[in-house]
Amino acid sequence: MAFTDRFDTHQQHDPKKVELLLWVKTSMFAILTFVLIALALITQRKLGGAELINAASAWTAVVLIGLSMLLSAICYFWNKFDHYIFFRKHLGVTGFVMACVHTLYSFVILRHQFPFPDYYLSDKNLPSFLFALAAFLYFAFMTSISNNYAVHELGSMRWRKLLRVGYVAYVFAIIHFGLKGYPYWVRWIQNGMQTPPSIGLVLFIFALFVPYFRVVLEIALRQQRKKSSAGMKLYNTLSRSVEEVKPIGDKITMYSCGPTVYDYTHIGHLRTFVNVDVLKRTLLAEGNKVVHITNITDVGHLVGDNDTGEDKLEKGARKYGKSIEEIIAFFSNFFMQSLDKVHIMPSNAYPTATSHISDMVALVKTLEAKGFTYETKEGLYFDTSKFAQYGKLSGQKLEDKQQMRAEVHIDPDKKHPADFALWLKRVGRFADHSMHWDSPWGDGFPGWHIECSAMSMKYLGETIDIHTGGVDHIPVHHENEIAQSEAATGKQFVRHWFHGEFLMIEGQKMSKSLGNLLTIDDIEKEGIEPTALRLLFLQTHYRQEMNFTWESLKASQQALKRLREAVLQTKSQTQRSQISPEKSETAAQLSAKFYSTLSNDLQMPQAVATVWEVLKSNVPSEDKYDLVMEFDRVLGLGLGQIKEKTDVQVSEKVQELIVQRDNARNDKNYEESDRLRIEIEKEGYIVEDTSEGTKVK
């Protein structure tokens, strides 16, 4: 059995005895270090008494704290020293105690030699004093949080980040001692180095290796992560294959087709945006910089994506009896609130179509100058026959595009059904269109497709790395974006197309006619958290059609509750602050597994399964909690914000069932009580009988 395994077993059986043994060994090492340094100071500088204790305690503190910081790098590069990692905290705390001794002697015992404030605030000594003060205060803070209670309250991840700042404090201490010893060391060099170097210079050089090895360790860890990461691979709709995402520049540019804000954002939209959100979070977790733009369509989107029907904004205004401005403001706000409720990270910008009319006009003028347009009485159109690659995204040939139904209005002067509007004039069916602007082609408004090309180019450049949207956009909207963009620039418009599949409702396609368009408000009215909806979305791959049912959502609510309980239990179990190499390897393997599943075409269900695997593993609780928090930054379930006790949201229907069941139990009508229990459980709750009545969770 390896030493670390024996150590773990021993610690589990008698942790107090093991902890005492660590303190005893550390104290013995500290005493030995102090004695050796003192002997060197006696020999070299003829120090004695209080001056000797003052100097020896200072350099002993440098050695002990330095070793506590070096251990991570030493154990990483040389495995045979792994078991010394358990002394890290004890060395650091003991080193701070020696720093306190040094401070006590400097300010109290030797105050006649170092009077305050005259000595410390003099021009000569002030810089050295300030660096020493900053280092001492932070070391005091580090010592105060070197306990399990602090780990529990701060969270293991935040706790370790705070301790890493200690390297800066150590550099301050190095500067302090360097300023104090520099004159003596220079004089020694000028005298030809005829005597052995002073113990102060030797220990100063040792201290310099501490931040140096930390930098080396960080570089090694970054290279290891980079080497182990194969990069994000996604299915590219354009190539119809899984490809590695390779950004053009030093950041990944991503554009998402946002909503047309004429009606409520429904959960089908939210599934698409959750998929995109997990993609973005994964890219960020892999160390990429991501610039993400999501547009807001507030003009020009007709009921038919192929330029048929009326403007959706005018239709929405008429439906709700509001002005177009009121409709835009209300549904834009509802969209943003819906995103926030399912924990979607904000995009870098949400540009609106009406704010970029001039950009669209400029792009259309470029297309016109290059001969890709033709004008009719009703508008200006893109001539798809002039773009040889039209249809390359959908795979649909131009000749396969069918003429519209006879009852649907189309511009009689259109050359081909696939030709699409770049600018629609305020004539005929649009004579009373409320939103309109002047243009070289007359008073009117832009077509829907041109806005995405104009805004993506303005914010992200002529070629973008990733363009996202639903599969319903492939045959028309995204096909048209490619045509107009590449015709205008002569460059590839999008390198990687990312499309999410449809969301079905109880086995049926969502539609207004069926009345099954569910919003986030509908979810909350049933007493179910929006986070449960996000977790449900994570259970299905983004390229797989998903069937939403209320039963599956209620099951997701229960799964979320169990997940939170497991995380809280892990957070409360703070038994140690170190991790053995074997269990560290297990944690590393689980971390690699999580990211590899996501990097392989965003396999979200497997990533969620890995979270459960971590929670059931033998990795120490604090490190287990760290891993789950790290994973949750990608999954976005808000597991770091949960409280010790979570209140269960209960719908009015279930509340009424609880009251009826309590009445049945009071009347000793157990048959009715059992029936009501089944009814409550069908709603997705677990029933508990308590002395206070029925409780659900």
XYZ file of C-alpha atoms in Angstrom:
697
model
C 0.000 0.000 0.000
C 1.349 3.444 -0.957
C 2.207 5.887 1.809
C -0.616 8.223 0.783
C -3.122 5.384 0.962
C -1.878 4.469 4.453
C -2.008 8.140 5.366
C -5.601 8.482 4.135
C -6.667 5.341 5.989
C -4.941 6.469 9.167
C -6.452 9.936 8.896
C -9.935 8.531 8.507
C -9.495 6.318 11.580
C -7.786 8.837 13.866
C -7.563 12.289 12.238
C -6.701 14.093 15.495
C -3.694 11.881 16.087
C -2.470 12.357 12.529
C -2.926 16.128 12.766
C -0.969 16.204 16.032
C 1.812 14.183 14.419
C 2.030 16.668 11.553
C 2.336 19.579 13.970
C 5.017 17.805 16.012
C 7.119 17.011 12.942
C 6.714 20.544 11.586
C 7.713 22.060 14.927
C 10.801 19.852 15.104
C 11.783 20.886 11.585
C 11.208 24.570 12.441
C 13.400 24.303 15.547
C 16.147 22.596 13.557
C 15.968 25.282 10.864
C 16.079 28.045 13.484
C 19.123 26.501 15.191
C 21.069 26.072 11.942
C 20.349 29.648 10.850
C 21.256 30.937 14.322
C 24.582 29.079 14.233
C 25.358 30.619 10.847
C 24.511 34.104 12.138
C 26.684 33.601 15.224
C 29.585 32.477 13.066
C 29.267 35.123 10.359
C 27.861 38.183 12.116
C 28.739 37.472 15.761
C 25.115 38.079 16.744
C 23.743 37.116 20.122
C 20.819 37.612 22.471
C 17.740 39.429 21.202
C 19.396 40.442 17.921
C 20.156 36.791 17.152
C 16.587 35.666 17.884
C 15.208 38.541 15.808
C 17.303 37.759 12.724
C 17.050 33.955 12.998
C 13.252 34.027 13.406
C 12.926 36.279 10.336
C 14.934 33.979 8.075
C 13.278 30.879 9.541
C 9.927 32.394 8.559
C 11.238 32.915 5.017
C 12.319 29.267 4.800
C 9.154 27.724 6.266
C 6.682 29.845 4.305
C 8.784 29.391 1.177
C 8.776 25.610 1.558
C 5.003 25.574 2.089
C 4.648 27.388 -1.238
C 7.248 25.274 -3.035
C 5.621 21.963 -2.145
C 3.006 22.132 -4.917
C 5.690 22.450 -7.593
C 8.009 19.928 -5.930
C 5.269 17.298 -5.720
C 4.172 17.984 -9.289
C 7.629 17.543 -10.820
C 8.977 14.868 -8.439
C 6.404 12.251 -7.421
C 8.568 10.738 -4.699
C 7.917 13.826 -2.564
C 4.122 13.530 -2.861
C 3.524 12.705 0.785
C 5.119 15.978 1.921
C 2.154 17.876 0.497
C 0.334 17.228 3.779
C 2.815 19.502 5.590
C 1.976 22.538 3.471
C -0.474 24.174 5.863
C 1.598 23.384 8.942
C 4.765 24.844 7.445
C 2.930 28.016 6.455
C 1.310 28.563 9.841
C 4.537 27.815 11.718
C 6.378 30.194 9.408
C 3.890 32.932 10.255
C 4.446 32.271 13.965
C 8.171 32.860 13.392
C 7.299 36.066 11.511
C 5.317 37.155 14.578
C 8.360 36.490 16.772
C 10.459 38.625 14.432
C 7.843 41.409 14.561
C 7.630 41.225 18.359
C 11.386 41.541 18.770
C 11.683 44.338 16.203
C 8.900 46.517 17.635
C 9.067 45.674 21.352
C 12.227 43.945 22.563
C 14.559 45.946 20.310
C 12.535 49.162 20.193
C 15.537 51.141 21.424
C 17.464 49.950 18.344
C 14.530 50.295 15.924
C 12.430 53.147 17.366
C 8.977 53.652 15.900
C 8.142 55.728 13.910
C 11.514 57.420 13.402
C 13.350 54.341 12.151
C 10.604 52.738 10.058
C 9.234 55.887 8.407
C 12.566 57.371 7.461
C 13.295 57.872 3.764
C 15.810 55.047 3.873
C 13.614 52.438 5.560
C 10.047 53.374 4.536
C 9.893 51.247 1.326
C 11.234 48.206 3.150
C 8.778 48.734 6.006
C 5.745 49.053 3.699
C 6.589 45.848 1.824
C 7.082 44.023 5.124
C 3.796 45.356 6.504
C 1.830 44.290 3.414
C 3.377 40.817 3.494
C 2.755 40.391 7.228
C -0.897 41.437 7.021
C -1.656 39.047 4.176
C 0.201 36.193 5.865
C -1.931 36.904 8.934
C -5.048 36.638 6.782
C -3.805 33.385 5.214
C -3.191 31.930 8.665
C -6.679 32.931 9.808
C -8.294 30.953 6.978
C -6.055 27.890 7.271
C -8.790 25.789 8.849
C -11.716 23.634 7.784
C -14.292 26.178 8.923
C -12.893 28.773 6.501
C -12.807 26.193 3.706
C -16.477 25.436 4.310
C -17.592 29.052 4.517
C -15.544 30.354 1.599
C -15.826 27.289 -0.590
C -12.746 25.287 -1.454
C -12.220 26.973 -4.809
C -12.380 30.538 -3.480
C -10.286 29.518 -0.463
C -7.479 28.229 -2.654
C -7.576 31.309 -4.861
C -7.119 33.476 -1.776
C -4.157 31.384 -0.682
C -2.531 31.750 -4.101
C -2.383 35.504 -3.544
C 0.096 34.598 -0.818
C 2.762 34.310 -3.514
C 2.459 38.059 -4.034
C 2.849 38.595 -0.293
C 5.924 36.370 -0.361
C 7.413 38.490 -3.150
C 6.828 41.537 -0.928
C 8.742 39.772 1.852
C 11.588 39.024 -0.579
C 11.741 42.705 -1.551
C 11.800 43.669 2.135
C 14.764 41.431 2.919
C 16.455 42.346 -0.348
C 16.335 46.049 0.496
C 17.724 45.357 3.969
C 20.541 43.050 2.844
C 21.460 44.625 -0.494
C 24.200 46.975 0.831
C 25.993 44.130 2.634
C 25.813 41.768 -0.346
C 27.132 44.415 -2.744
C 30.024 45.140 -0.396
C 30.820 41.412 -0.239
C 30.960 41.231 -4.044
C 33.093 44.384 -4.256
C 35.551 42.853 -1.784
C 36.125 39.981 -4.163
C 33.879 37.411 -2.439
C 36.847 36.213 -0.395
C 34.593 34.802 2.327
C 31.642 32.407 2.022
C 28.343 34.150 1.194
C 26.287 35.256 4.162
C 23.410 33.074 5.315
C 21.105 35.971 4.440
C 22.218 35.960 0.791
C 21.898 32.168 0.563
C 18.364 32.237 1.946
C 17.472 35.227 -0.239
C 18.457 33.212 -3.327
C 16.378 30.306 -1.992
C 13.430 32.665 -1.592
C 13.747 33.796 -5.214
C 13.180 30.216 -6.349
C 9.726 30.161 -4.729
C 7.963 32.534 -7.185
C 10.161 31.192 -9.998
C 8.977 27.616 -9.472
C 5.390 28.819 -9.151
C 5.642 30.428 -12.589
C 7.225 27.251 -13.984
C 4.411 25.189 -12.455
C 1.725 27.442 -13.964
C 3.347 27.153 -17.397
C 3.521 23.360 -17.060
C -0.117 23.133 -15.990
C -1.240 25.346 -18.879
C 0.715 23.242 -21.354
C -0.747 20.068 -19.870
C -4.289 21.427 -20.169
C -3.612 22.575 -23.704
C -2.126 19.204 -24.625
C -5.007 17.241 -23.074
C -7.604 19.418 -24.780
C -8.292 18.333 -28.346
C -10.272 21.509 -29.011
C -13.981 21.937 -29.568
C -15.386 19.754 -32.317
C -18.863 20.539 -33.616
C -21.132 19.356 -36.365
C -20.941 21.902 -39.170
C -24.190 22.107 -41.124
C -22.276 23.463 -44.108
C -19.855 20.533 -44.424
C -22.276 17.996 -42.897
C -19.485 16.662 -40.696
C -18.012 17.135 -37.221
C -15.107 19.565 -37.428
C -12.773 21.286 -35.012
C -13.621 24.913 -34.341
C -10.604 26.942 -35.442
C -11.015 30.693 -34.991
C -9.603 33.087 -37.549
C -7.991 35.346 -34.964
C -7.222 35.327 -31.257
C -10.904 35.169 -30.291
C -13.949 33.209 -31.404
C -16.629 35.345 -33.015
C -20.173 34.047 -32.649
C -23.469 35.379 -33.975
C -26.921 34.179 -32.923
C -30.199 34.893 -34.642
C -32.304 36.476 -31.934
C -36.080 36.825 -31.634
C -38.557 38.833 -33.631
C -40.126 40.685 -30.726
C -43.778 40.607 -31.743
C -44.893 37.846 -29.356
C -43.802 35.802 -26.354
C -40.513 33.903 -26.305
C -41.488 30.234 -25.931
C -39.566 27.267 -24.568
C -38.661 26.122 -28.079
C -36.676 29.326 -28.454
C -35.165 28.791 -25.018
C -33.915 25.335 -25.911
C -31.955 26.819 -28.809
C -30.476 29.548 -26.622
C -29.557 27.073 -23.853
C -27.694 24.961 -26.424
C -25.821 28.047 -27.607
C -25.128 29.062 -24.011
C -23.527 25.705 -23.162
C -21.442 25.971 -26.332
C -20.214 29.431 -25.359
C -19.517 28.422 -21.759
C -17.522 25.411 -22.967
C -15.463 27.548 -25.320
C -14.750 29.966 -22.476
C -13.845 27.123 -20.104
C -11.317 25.878 -22.652
C -9.555 29.226 -22.433
C -10.985 30.877 -25.540
C -12.060 34.478 -25.789
C -15.568 34.687 -27.230
C -17.298 37.715 -28.714
C -21.000 36.919 -28.989
C -23.672 39.016 -30.707
C -27.420 38.290 -30.597
C -29.667 40.479 -32.722
C -33.180 41.706 -31.987
C -35.488 41.853 -35.015
C -37.873 44.777 -34.648
C -38.751 45.396 -38.306
C -38.935 43.620 -41.648
C -39.682 40.030 -40.613
C -42.740 39.026 -42.595
C -45.070 36.217 -41.569
C -43.560 34.102 -44.329
C -39.770 33.854 -44.217
C -39.854 34.020 -48.025
C -41.286 37.563 -48.086
C -44.959 36.599 -47.974
C -47.574 37.951 -45.599
C -47.500 41.029 -43.398
C -44.830 42.350 -41.051
C -44.908 40.358 -37.810
C -44.454 43.503 -35.709
C -47.610 45.065 -37.143
C -49.454 41.790 -36.680
C -48.378 41.656 -33.025
C -49.400 45.263 -32.406
C -52.857 44.596 -33.820
C -53.212 41.334 -31.865
C -52.464 42.915 -28.489
C -53.982 46.327 -29.190
C -50.711 48.135 -28.539
C -48.426 50.403 -30.505
C -45.452 48.841 -32.258
C -43.105 50.647 -29.861
C -44.947 49.160 -26.870
C -44.873 45.690 -28.424
C -41.131 45.908 -29.091
C -40.352 47.119 -25.564
C -42.563 44.548 -23.834
C -41.483 41.453 -25.755
C -37.811 42.463 -25.809
C -37.976 42.680 -22.030
C -39.796 39.338 -21.806
C -37.092 37.753 -23.969
C -34.297 39.053 -21.739
C -36.110 37.959 -18.575
C -36.659 34.485 -20.019
C -32.954 34.156 -20.811
C -32.029 35.267 -17.316
C -34.364 32.761 -15.666
C -32.645 29.839 -17.385
C -29.182 31.227 -16.524
C -28.091 32.202 -20.027
C -24.965 34.349 -20.107
C -25.552 37.759 -21.701
C -24.205 38.344 -25.181
C -21.686 41.111 -25.716
C -24.385 43.117 -27.499
C -28.031 42.863 -28.584
C -28.225 45.163 -31.622
C -31.664 45.967 -33.005
C -32.534 46.103 -36.693
C -34.047 49.583 -36.495
C -30.768 50.949 -35.096
C -28.796 49.705 -38.100
C -30.814 50.822 -41.122
C -27.867 52.787 -42.520
C -25.634 49.698 -42.302
C -28.207 47.663 -44.209
C -28.596 50.335 -46.889
C -24.816 50.454 -47.353
C -24.630 46.670 -47.751
C -27.510 46.627 -50.243
C -25.821 49.373 -52.267
C -22.699 47.186 -52.453
C -24.770 44.275 -53.762
C -26.427 46.549 -56.277
C -23.081 47.858 -57.501
C -21.853 44.293 -58.015
C -24.900 43.343 -60.076
C -26.612 40.959 -57.654
C -29.923 42.850 -57.433
C -32.903 43.875 -59.507
C -35.687 46.325 -58.757
C -39.455 45.935 -59.125
C -42.376 48.180 -58.319
C -42.613 46.586 -54.870
C -38.988 46.311 -53.850
C -35.357 45.498 -54.466
C -34.495 41.788 -54.649
C -31.399 39.619 -54.526
C -31.048 37.635 -57.744
C -30.243 34.123 -56.531
C -29.407 32.984 -60.063
C -26.361 35.273 -59.933
C -24.939 33.453 -56.904
C -23.650 30.094 -58.136
C -23.381 28.520 -54.675
C -26.942 29.268 -53.591
C -28.289 26.242 -51.719
C -24.945 24.969 -50.426
C -26.073 25.129 -46.789
C -29.410 23.344 -47.164
C -28.370 21.139 -50.065
C -31.476 22.254 -51.935
C -30.981 23.148 -55.585
C -32.290 26.447 -56.867
C -34.527 24.758 -59.427
C -36.193 22.801 -56.624
C -37.515 25.967 -55.006
C -41.263 25.907 -55.615
C -43.630 28.692 -56.561
C -45.839 29.948 -53.721
C -49.477 28.974 -53.363
C -51.834 31.007 -55.517
C -53.626 32.581 -52.544
C -50.372 33.902 -51.082
C -49.342 37.331 -52.336
C -46.023 37.445 -54.145
C -44.427 40.187 -56.157
C -45.434 39.356 -59.747
C -42.147 40.803 -61.003
C -39.958 38.449 -58.968
C -37.776 36.422 -61.312
C -37.611 33.317 -59.138
C -39.438 32.157 -55.981
C -36.092 31.918 -54.146
C -35.185 35.558 -54.818
C -35.527 37.497 -51.587
C -36.235 41.091 -50.638
C -33.402 43.399 -49.686
C -35.662 46.455 -49.478
C -39.471 46.622 -49.562
C -41.126 49.781 -50.814
C -43.991 51.491 -49.050
C -46.476 50.704 -51.818
C -49.275 48.211 -52.385
C -49.709 45.899 -49.405
C -47.123 47.929 -47.457
C -48.524 51.373 -48.326
C -49.508 51.916 -44.692
C -46.459 50.299 -43.116
C -45.816 52.271 -39.931
C -42.023 51.856 -39.874
C -40.256 53.245 -42.923
C -37.077 55.047 -43.963
C -35.760 56.861 -47.014
C -33.425 54.930 -49.301
C -32.038 55.030 -52.866
C -34.934 52.716 -53.814
C -37.664 54.812 -52.256
C -39.446 55.077 -48.936
C -39.711 51.668 -47.278
C -38.054 49.208 -44.924
C -35.368 46.491 -45.106
C -35.995 42.827 -45.729
C -35.472 40.448 -42.828
C -32.393 38.604 -44.065
C -30.189 41.637 -44.715
C -30.185 42.722 -41.069
C -28.197 39.714 -39.828
C -25.517 40.128 -42.482
C -25.191 43.864 -41.850
C -25.038 43.593 -38.058
C -22.771 40.545 -37.906
C -20.297 42.233 -40.264
C -20.380 45.455 -38.268
C -19.669 43.815 -34.923
C -17.707 40.683 -35.880
C -16.155 41.257 -39.295
C -16.804 39.956 -42.791
C -16.111 36.346 -41.789
C -17.356 34.981 -38.470
C -16.362 31.753 -36.755
C -19.715 30.402 -35.549
C -23.281 31.266 -36.548
C -26.058 29.695 -34.473
C -29.783 29.209 -34.837
C -32.567 26.665 -35.150
C -32.815 24.136 -37.977
C -35.862 26.008 -39.290
C -33.520 28.809 -40.410
C -31.386 26.577 -42.644
C -33.366 26.482 -45.930
C -34.280 30.178 -46.208
C -32.875 32.684 -43.728
C -29.366 31.309 -43.324
C -29.149 30.332 -46.979
C -29.985 33.926 -47.879
C -27.502 35.315 -45.365
C -24.721 33.346 -47.036
C -25.720 34.481 -50.519
C -25.925 38.207 -49.795
C -22.859 38.283 -47.517
C -20.498 36.344 -49.763
C -21.772 38.149 -52.854
C -20.941 41.471 -51.185
C -17.507 40.596 -49.765
C -16.240 37.739 -51.918
C -15.241 36.004 -48.678
C -16.599 33.046 -46.737
C -19.339 34.398 -44.477
C -19.397 31.732 -41.737
C -16.840 29.040 -41.005
C -19.051 26.934 -38.729
C -22.858 26.671 -38.734
C -24.395 25.438 -35.459
C -28.081 24.439 -35.577
C -30.331 23.064 -32.851
C -33.186 20.672 -33.553
C -36.892 21.230 -32.885
C -38.647 20.924 -29.550
C -41.900 18.959 -29.671
C -44.670 19.358 -27.094
C -46.266 16.099 -25.981
C -45.350 14.557 -29.334
C -46.745 17.430 -31.397
C -45.077 20.304 -33.189
C -45.466 23.614 -31.392
C -47.952 25.900 -33.094
C -50.359 28.682 -32.243
C -53.239 26.733 -33.784
C -52.713 23.871 -31.320
C -52.334 26.294 -28.428
C -49.229 24.515 -27.137
C -46.714 27.370 -27.215
C -45.412 27.312 -23.653
C -43.481 30.177 -22.092
C -41.317 30.371 -18.999
C -44.314 31.847 -17.173
C -46.324 28.692 -17.910
C -43.535 26.633 -16.352
C -43.470 28.746 -13.198
C -47.260 28.670 -12.857
C -46.972 24.908 -12.403
C -44.618 25.429 -9.468
C -41.563 24.302 -11.434
C -38.312 26.231 -11.481
C -36.908 27.460 -14.805
C -33.604 25.821 -13.827
C -35.360 22.449 -14.018
C -36.250 23.273 -17.623
C -32.599 24.011 -18.361
C -31.577 20.697 -16.795
C -34.204 18.953 -18.925
C -32.753 20.534 -22.074
C -29.298 19.278 -21.085
C -30.592 15.693 -21.162
C -30.942 15.675 -24.970
C -28.252 16.275 -27.570
C -28.733 19.530 -29.440
C -28.955 17.772 -32.848
C -31.665 15.415 -31.622
C -35.339 16.340 -31.748
C -36.639 16.625 -28.194
C -40.118 15.825 -26.914
C -41.231 17.940 -23.974
C -43.741 16.439 -21.541
C -44.908 17.703 -18.189
C -43.938 14.360 -16.655
C -40.360 14.716 -17.890
C -40.180 18.279 -16.572
C -41.441 17.222 -13.143
C -38.863 14.438 -13.122
C -36.230 17.029 -13.993
C -37.362 19.136 -11.027
C -36.826 16.146 -8.750
C -33.440 15.417 -10.330
C -32.429 19.036 -9.742
C -33.482 18.743 -6.110
C -31.423 15.569 -5.630
C -28.468 17.212 -7.332
C -28.675 20.224 -5.033
C -28.946 18.008 -1.964
C -25.867 16.059 -3.041
C -23.929 19.287 -3.619
C -24.959 20.689 -0.227
C -23.949 17.457 1.466
C -20.580 17.584 -0.267
C -20.102 21.221 0.723
C -20.823 20.447 4.384
C -18.272 17.609 4.578
C -15.042 19.523 5.165
C -12.773 16.852 6.610
C -9.509 17.794 4.912
C -7.778 20.510 2.923
C -5.274 18.306 1.059
C -5.752 15.637 -1.598
C -3.655 12.529 -2.123
C -1.982 12.017 -5.527
C -4.134 8.963 -6.279
C -7.374 10.814 -5.663
C -5.968 13.851 -7.413
C -5.519 11.625 -10.463
C -9.148 10.483 -10.168
C -10.287 14.098 -10.038
C -8.144 14.931 -13.070
C -9.612 12.006 -15.011
C -13.174 13.063 -14.198
C -12.394 16.628 -15.224
C -10.878 15.432 -18.500
C -13.906 13.213 -19.109
C -16.311 16.101 -18.581
C -14.567 18.413 -21.019
C -13.878 15.709 -23.594
C -17.590 14.849 -23.806
C -18.469 18.494 -24.372
C -15.613 19.007 -26.822
C -16.954 16.079 -28.843
C -19.912 17.830 -30.486
C -21.322 19.086 -27.178
C -22.460 15.792 -25.637
C -24.438 17.448 -22.839
C -26.207 14.338 -21.468
C -22.845 12.634 -20.855
C -21.523 15.797 -19.207
C -24.441 15.792 -16.750
C -23.790 12.103 -16.065
C -20.170 12.958 -15.241
C -21.364 15.407 -12.580
C -23.197 12.561 -10.857
C -20.123 10.366 -11.257
C -18.055 12.987 -9.434
C -20.558 13.207 -6.583
C -20.466 9.420 -6.154
C -16.663 9.156 -6.417
C -14.111 8.726 -3.608
C -12.580 12.140 -4.286
C -12.451 14.192 -1.032
C -15.549 16.298 -0.490
C -13.842 19.675 -0.838
C -12.228 18.728 -4.142
C -15.449 17.064 -5.232
C -17.271 20.324 -4.547
C -14.597 22.217 -6.487
C -15.091 19.977 -9.518
C -18.866 20.323 -9.473
C -18.588 24.107 -9.188
C -16.142 24.117 -12.103
C -18.486 21.972 -14.193
C -21.461 24.120 -13.268
C -19.780 27.155 -14.789
C -20.369 25.303 -18.061
C -23.731 23.677 -17.340
C -25.167 26.846 -15.783
C -27.437 25.266 -13.158
C -26.571 27.775 -10.442
C -25.365 25.099 -8.019
C -23.028 27.557 -6.340
C -25.926 29.797 -5.292
C -28.065 27.206 -3.518
C -28.744 27.681 0.186
C -28.611 25.154 2.980
C -32.390 24.863 2.830
C -34.252 25.287 -0.413
C -37.915 26.176 -0.413
C -40.009 24.024 -2.718
C -42.269 25.918 -5.080
C -45.710 24.349 -4.860
C -48.490 25.070 -7.330
C -51.951 26.073 -6.133
C -53.280 22.711 -7.294
C -50.802 20.786 -5.122
C -51.392 23.105 -2.164
C -55.099 22.273 -2.366
C -54.307 18.535 -2.563
C -52.113 18.856 0.555
C -54.955 20.518 2.474
C -57.403 17.808 1.359
C -54.962 15.071 2.371
C -54.371 16.568 5.814
C -58.141 16.729 6.330
C -58.482 13.093 5.238
C -55.752 12.016 7.668
C -57.387 13.953 10.504
C -60.670 12.180 9.704
C -58.770 8.843 9.624
C -59.905 8.371 6.024
C -56.712 6.583 5.036
C -58.027 5.323 1.711
C -58.662 8.908 0.580
C -55.330 9.971 2.067
C -53.502 7.342 0.005
C -55.347 8.391 -3.140
C -54.354 12.015 -2.603
C -50.743 10.973 -1.969
C -50.696 9.343 -5.407
C -52.184 12.491 -6.961
C -49.482 14.668 -5.384
C -46.717 12.301 -6.465
C -48.046 12.403 -10.028
C -47.353 16.140 -9.927
C -43.665 15.396 -9.333
C -43.382 15.734 -5.541
C -42.223 13.392 -2.795
C -44.712 13.202 0.086
C -43.560 13.049 3.710
C -45.856 12.589 6.713
C -44.746 14.675 9.688
C -46.224 15.677 13.029
C -46.991 19.043 11.432
C -48.876 17.484 8.531
C -48.065 16.657 4.923
C -44.760 17.962 3.618
C -43.619 17.776 0.003
C -40.211 18.037 -1.579
